C-alpha positions in Angstrom: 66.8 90.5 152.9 67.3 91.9 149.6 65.3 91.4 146.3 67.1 89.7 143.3 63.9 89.8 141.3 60.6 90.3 140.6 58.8 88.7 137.5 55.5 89.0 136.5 53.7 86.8 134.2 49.9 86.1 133.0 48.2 83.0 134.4 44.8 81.2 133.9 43.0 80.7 137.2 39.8 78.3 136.6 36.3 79.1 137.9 35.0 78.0 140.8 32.0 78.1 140.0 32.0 75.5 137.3 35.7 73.7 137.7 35.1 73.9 141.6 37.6 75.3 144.2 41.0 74.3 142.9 43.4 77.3 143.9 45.5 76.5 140.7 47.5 78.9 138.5 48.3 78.0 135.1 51.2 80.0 133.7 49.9 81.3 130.0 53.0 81.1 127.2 54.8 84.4 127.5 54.9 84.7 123.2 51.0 85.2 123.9 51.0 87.1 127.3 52.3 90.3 128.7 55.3 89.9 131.3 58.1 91.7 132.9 61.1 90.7 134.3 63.1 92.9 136.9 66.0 92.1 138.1 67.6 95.8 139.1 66.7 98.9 140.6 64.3 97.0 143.7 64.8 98.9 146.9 63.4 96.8 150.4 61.5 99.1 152.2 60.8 96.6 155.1 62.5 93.0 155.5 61.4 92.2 159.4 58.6 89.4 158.5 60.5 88.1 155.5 61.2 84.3 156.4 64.2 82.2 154.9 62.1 81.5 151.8 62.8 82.7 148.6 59.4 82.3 147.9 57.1 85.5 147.6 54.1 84.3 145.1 50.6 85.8 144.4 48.0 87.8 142.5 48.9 90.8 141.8 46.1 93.6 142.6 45.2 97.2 143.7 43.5 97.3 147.3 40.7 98.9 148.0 40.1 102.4 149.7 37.5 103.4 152.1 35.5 105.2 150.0 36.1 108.3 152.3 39.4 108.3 151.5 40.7 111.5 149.9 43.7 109.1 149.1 40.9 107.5 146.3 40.6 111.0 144.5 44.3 111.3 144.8 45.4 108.1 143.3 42.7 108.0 140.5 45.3 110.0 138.7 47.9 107.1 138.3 45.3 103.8 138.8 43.2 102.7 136.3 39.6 102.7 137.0 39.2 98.9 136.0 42.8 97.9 137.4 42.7 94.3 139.2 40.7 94.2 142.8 40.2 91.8 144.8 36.3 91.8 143.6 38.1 91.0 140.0 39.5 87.6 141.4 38.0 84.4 142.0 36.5 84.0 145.6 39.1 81.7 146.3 42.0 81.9 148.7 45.0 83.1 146.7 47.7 84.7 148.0 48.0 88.3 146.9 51.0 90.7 146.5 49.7 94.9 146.4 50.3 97.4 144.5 50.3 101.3 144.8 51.7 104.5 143.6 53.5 106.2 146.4 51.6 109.4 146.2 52.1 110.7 150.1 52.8 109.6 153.5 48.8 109.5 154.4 47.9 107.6 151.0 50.7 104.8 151.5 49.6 104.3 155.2 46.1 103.9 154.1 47.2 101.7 151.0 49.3 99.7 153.5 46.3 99.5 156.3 43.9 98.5 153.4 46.0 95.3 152.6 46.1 94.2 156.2 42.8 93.3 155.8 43.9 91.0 152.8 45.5 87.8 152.6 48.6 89.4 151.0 52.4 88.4 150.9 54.1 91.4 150.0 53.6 95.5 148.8 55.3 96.9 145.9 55.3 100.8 145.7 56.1 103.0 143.2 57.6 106.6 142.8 55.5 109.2 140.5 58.6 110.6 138.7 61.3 109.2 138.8 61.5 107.2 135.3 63.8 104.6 135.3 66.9 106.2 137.8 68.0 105.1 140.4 66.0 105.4 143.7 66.6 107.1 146.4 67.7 104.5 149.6 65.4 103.1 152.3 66.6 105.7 154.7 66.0 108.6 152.3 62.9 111.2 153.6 60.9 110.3 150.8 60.1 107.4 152.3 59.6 108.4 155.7 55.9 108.1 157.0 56.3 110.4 159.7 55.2 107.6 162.6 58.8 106.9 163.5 59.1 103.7 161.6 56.4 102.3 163.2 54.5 101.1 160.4 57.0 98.4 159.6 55.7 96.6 162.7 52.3 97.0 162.2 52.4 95.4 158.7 53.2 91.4 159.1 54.6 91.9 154.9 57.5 92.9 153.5 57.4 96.2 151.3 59.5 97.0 148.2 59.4 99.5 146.0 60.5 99.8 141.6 60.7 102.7 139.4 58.0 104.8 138.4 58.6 103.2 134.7 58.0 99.5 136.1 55.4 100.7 138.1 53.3 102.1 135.6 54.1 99.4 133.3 52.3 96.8 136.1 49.7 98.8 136.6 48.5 99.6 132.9 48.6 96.0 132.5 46.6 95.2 135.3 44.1 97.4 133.8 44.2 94.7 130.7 44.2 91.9 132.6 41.2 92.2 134.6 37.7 91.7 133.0 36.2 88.9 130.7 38.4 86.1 129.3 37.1 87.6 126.0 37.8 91.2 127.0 42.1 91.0 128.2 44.7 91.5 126.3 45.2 88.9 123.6 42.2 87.6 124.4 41.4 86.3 121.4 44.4 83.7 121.5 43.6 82.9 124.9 39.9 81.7 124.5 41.4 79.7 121.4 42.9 77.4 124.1 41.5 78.1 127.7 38.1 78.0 128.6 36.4 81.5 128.6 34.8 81.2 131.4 38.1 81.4 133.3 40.1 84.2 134.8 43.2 85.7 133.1 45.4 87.8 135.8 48.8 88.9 136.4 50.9 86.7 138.9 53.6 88.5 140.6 57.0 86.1 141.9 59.2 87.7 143.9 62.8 86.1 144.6 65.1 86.9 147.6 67.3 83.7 146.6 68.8 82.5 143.5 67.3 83.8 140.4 65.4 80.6 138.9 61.8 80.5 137.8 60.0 77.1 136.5 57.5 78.4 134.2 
């Protein structure tokens, strides 16, 4: 099923530990938020879960490596120290949608295994260096992961993948949007009408249907 967009936006996500469990998401007003609307260039890497819904929601975040990994040296090149992880959320159970630069066939096998263990919806990848062209197709061996397609079926989420240029752009604003209330971006406006003991983090919507979004 193919991708008609994906939209990112800021939203407020109250504290458990003094509002309660609540599992809302309060969209913040875009004049006083990052987001990014793409609605081109999205190539489906794998479809085979995807259900009828047009509906692909979460948090977005970075998972997290063993700390073996040589795939954590690799990728601390293109992902911010202080990037969302899943330790930046609240302990609640929100629905999460990944993201990773596609560095090499061991790294996006680990990045993919690494989300398994999450309650995730969907991956987006990234090329290094390919700027805002055109990427290559599904079938191209840049993408190939040397198992014989297998990983497609051992990962119950579908997998996209955007420019470099979009991909970068998510990423550095993760890095903005994952501390303090008092420490994001614009967080000066923020605490001016949220409370700032709250959480401020990028919320990812991916739409397979008719392109519509009630903000």
């Amino acid at each position: 099923m193919s991708v008609k967009s994906v939209y990112s936006y800021v939203v407020i996500l109250p504290n458990p530990e003094w509002a309660g469990q609540s599992g809302q998401v309060n969209p913040v007003p875009t004049n006083i938020s990052f987001n990014l609307l793409v609605d081109n260039n999205i190539l489906t890497l794998s479809s085979s879960t995807i259900s009828r819904s047009t509906d692909i929601r979460g948090l977005l975040y970075v998972p997290d490596l063993d700390r073996i990994d040589p795939c954590v040296n690799a990728s601390s090149l293109y992902i911010p120290s202080n990037a969302t992880r899943q330790t930046n959320l609240p302990q609640e159970d929100y629905r999460l949608i990944a993201i990773a630069p596609w560095i090499s066939a061991d790294c996006t096998l680990a990045y993919l295994s690494a989300a398994r263990q999450d309650p995730i919806r969907a991956f987006i990848f990234y090329p290094l260096d390919n700027g805002t062209g055109p990427l290559p197709p599904a079938n191209d061996q840049m993408w190939g992961l040397h198992d014989g397609g297998q990983w497609r079926s051992h990962n119950k989420y579908p997998v996209y993948a955007v420019t470099s240029q979009v991909g970068n752009t998510l990423m550095t604003h993760l890095s903005r949007y994952s501390g303090n209330m008092t420490d994001v971006e614009n967080g000066h406006y923020l605490t001016e009408i949220y409370d700032i003991r709250d959480y401020a983090r990028i919320y990812t919507d991916i739409r397979t249907g008719k392109l519509s979004f009630n903000i």
